[in-house]
Amino acid sequence: LLMFFLPFYSGPMPAVIDDVVDAREATTAQASFVPFLHILGTGSSAYVVGALSEVPWIGLRWAFSLPALCTLLAGVCAVRASHFVERDIDARDQRARQQRSPTPLAA
């Protein structure tokens, strides 16, 4: 199920980052997102699953359920965050218009 929904994440998330960040900062935002995602997600997941599997009342079966639960939680957070994307895009567009418009000369 996760592999089915992964393409729904891989394309839109970087596009949203580009849409809400100013053009001159888009590369930095993309470059920051990927390590952040892997350090907090894939990098630490093996350790956390292994540590939880050693807890007697959790065990290996429930420890392997944690990544699915975290993915579900991330999906809920992404849906909640999507309510703010339009506002953020409008704010970015307004900043871009202000940078392009000539400033009036001081009298």
mmCIF file of C-alpha atoms in Angstrom:
data_model
loop_
_atom_site.group_PDB
_atom_site.id
_atom_site.type_symbol
_atom_site.label_atom_id
_atom_site.label_comp_id
_atom_site.label_asym_id
_atom_site.label_seq_id
_atom_site.Cartn_x
_atom_site.Cartn_y
_atom_site.Cartn_z
ATOM 1 C CA LEU A 1 0.000 0.000 0.000
ATOM 2 C CA LEU A 2 2.850 2.360 0.823
ATOM 3 C CA MET A 3 4.540 1.702 -2.515
ATOM 4 C CA PHE A 4 1.277 2.441 -4.324
ATOM 5 C CA PHE A 5 0.908 5.856 -2.674
ATOM 6 C CA LEU A 6 4.600 6.843 -2.806
ATOM 7 C CA PRO A 7 4.353 8.462 -6.278
ATOM 8 C CA PHE A 8 1.551 10.660 -4.952
ATOM 9 C CA TYR A 9 4.137 12.068 -2.528
ATOM 10 C CA SER A 10 7.335 12.126 -4.582
ATOM 11 C CA GLY A 11 6.087 14.518 -7.243
ATOM 12 C CA PRO A 12 3.822 16.952 -5.411
ATOM 13 C CA MET A 13 5.964 17.633 -2.332
ATOM 14 C CA PRO A 14 8.967 19.096 -4.195
ATOM 15 C CA ALA A 15 6.545 21.028 -6.421
ATOM 16 C CA VAL A 16 4.829 22.512 -3.389
ATOM 17 C CA ILE A 17 8.180 23.539 -1.944
ATOM 18 C CA ASP A 18 8.977 25.340 -5.191
ATOM 19 C CA ASP A 19 5.545 26.980 -5.169
ATOM 20 C CA VAL A 20 5.740 28.425 -1.655
ATOM 21 C CA VAL A 21 9.410 29.481 -1.531
ATOM 22 C CA ASP A 22 10.868 32.515 -3.263
ATOM 23 C CA ALA A 23 12.680 31.654 -6.505
ATOM 24 C CA ARG A 24 16.113 32.616 -5.185
ATOM 25 C CA GLU A 25 15.649 30.311 -2.153
ATOM 26 C CA ALA A 26 14.030 27.336 -3.930
ATOM 27 C CA THR A 27 17.273 25.419 -4.443
ATOM 28 C CA THR A 28 18.221 25.799 -0.789
ATOM 29 C CA ALA A 29 14.756 24.707 0.307
ATOM 30 C CA GLN A 30 14.899 21.585 -1.875
ATOM 31 C CA ALA A 31 18.427 20.790 -0.732
ATOM 32 C CA SER A 32 17.386 21.178 2.919
ATOM 33 C CA PHE A 33 14.225 19.101 2.578
ATOM 34 C CA VAL A 34 15.894 15.924 1.340
ATOM 35 C CA PRO A 35 18.480 15.508 4.145
ATOM 36 C CA PHE A 36 15.897 16.531 6.753
ATOM 37 C CA LEU A 37 13.533 13.882 5.428
ATOM 38 C CA HIS A 38 16.176 11.167 5.466
ATOM 39 C CA ILE A 39 17.732 12.062 8.814
ATOM 40 C CA LEU A 40 14.385 12.075 10.596
ATOM 41 C CA GLY A 41 12.809 9.305 8.511
ATOM 42 C CA THR A 42 14.865 6.649 6.799
ATOM 43 C CA GLY A 43 18.051 7.311 8.727
ATOM 44 C CA SER A 44 16.619 6.796 12.182
ATOM 45 C CA SER A 45 13.870 4.297 11.385
ATOM 46 C CA ALA A 46 16.040 1.167 11.500
ATOM 47 C CA TYR A 47 17.410 2.128 14.906
ATOM 48 C CA VAL A 48 13.959 2.911 16.316
ATOM 49 C CA VAL A 49 12.409 -0.291 14.980
ATOM 50 C CA GLY A 50 15.325 -2.306 16.342
ATOM 51 C CA ALA A 51 15.154 -0.646 19.746
ATOM 52 C CA LEU A 52 11.394 -1.140 19.987
ATOM 53 C CA SER A 53 11.656 -4.782 18.958
ATOM 54 C CA GLU A 54 13.826 -5.395 22.021
ATOM 55 C CA VAL A 55 11.114 -4.141 24.373
ATOM 56 C CA PRO A 56 9.379 -7.302 25.611
ATOM 57 C CA TRP A 57 5.789 -6.022 25.524
ATOM 58 C CA ILE A 58 6.205 -4.490 22.026
ATOM 59 C CA GLY A 59 8.164 -7.120 20.119
ATOM 60 C CA LEU A 60 9.187 -7.269 16.485
ATOM 61 C CA ARG A 61 5.696 -7.482 14.992
ATOM 62 C CA TRP A 62 4.482 -4.254 16.623
ATOM 63 C CA ALA A 63 7.832 -2.556 16.075
ATOM 64 C CA PHE A 64 7.404 -3.052 12.328
ATOM 65 C CA SER A 65 3.975 -1.422 12.578
ATOM 66 C CA LEU A 66 5.590 1.845 13.682
ATOM 67 C CA PRO A 67 6.778 2.918 10.186
ATOM 68 C CA ALA A 68 3.262 2.428 8.831
ATOM 69 C CA LEU A 69 1.799 4.452 11.686
ATOM 70 C CA CYS A 70 4.376 7.199 11.153
ATOM 71 C CA THR A 71 3.556 7.262 7.443
ATOM 72 C CA LEU A 72 -0.129 7.557 8.276
ATOM 73 C CA LEU A 73 0.614 10.405 10.695
ATOM 74 C CA ALA A 74 2.735 12.130 8.034
ATOM 75 C CA GLY A 75 -0.162 11.837 5.603
ATOM 76 C CA VAL A 76 -2.534 13.424 8.099
ATOM 77 C CA CYS A 77 -0.030 16.240 8.684
ATOM 78 C CA ALA A 78 0.372 16.743 4.927
ATOM 79 C CA VAL A 79 -3.390 16.985 4.437
ATOM 80 C CA ARG A 80 -3.600 19.516 7.273
ATOM 81 C CA ALA A 81 -0.672 21.517 5.865
ATOM 82 C CA SER A 82 -2.268 21.559 2.416
ATOM 83 C CA HIS A 83 -4.852 23.995 3.760
ATOM 84 C CA PHE A 84 -2.113 26.637 4.022
ATOM 85 C CA VAL A 85 -0.461 26.161 0.615
ATOM 86 C CA GLU A 86 -2.709 28.540 -1.316
ATOM 87 C CA ARG A 87 -2.137 31.305 1.236
ATOM 88 C CA ASP A 88 1.624 30.736 1.114
ATOM 89 C CA ILE A 89 1.661 30.805 -2.702
ATOM 90 C CA ASP A 90 -0.276 34.082 -2.656
ATOM 91 C CA ALA A 91 2.191 35.557 -0.161
ATOM 92 C CA ARG A 92 5.128 34.481 -2.331
ATOM 93 C CA ASP A 93 3.501 36.012 -5.420
ATOM 94 C CA GLN A 94 2.890 39.248 -3.552
ATOM 95 C CA ARG A 95 6.542 39.420 -2.476
ATOM 96 C CA ALA A 96 7.602 38.804 -6.079
ATOM 97 C CA ARG A 97 5.325 41.595 -7.347
ATOM 98 C CA GLN A 98 6.731 43.989 -4.748
ATOM 99 C CA GLN A 99 10.286 43.206 -5.837
ATOM 100 C CA ARG A 100 9.425 43.806 -9.506
ATOM 101 C CA SER A 101 7.478 47.025 -9.030
ATOM 102 C CA PRO A 102 9.510 50.240 -9.129
ATOM 103 C CA THR A 103 9.716 52.105 -5.877
ATOM 104 C CA PRO A 104 8.516 55.706 -5.942
ATOM 105 C CA LEU A 105 11.215 58.316 -5.686
ATOM 106 C CA ALA A 106 11.385 60.218 -2.465
ATOM 107 C CA ALA A 107 10.470 63.859 -2.862
#
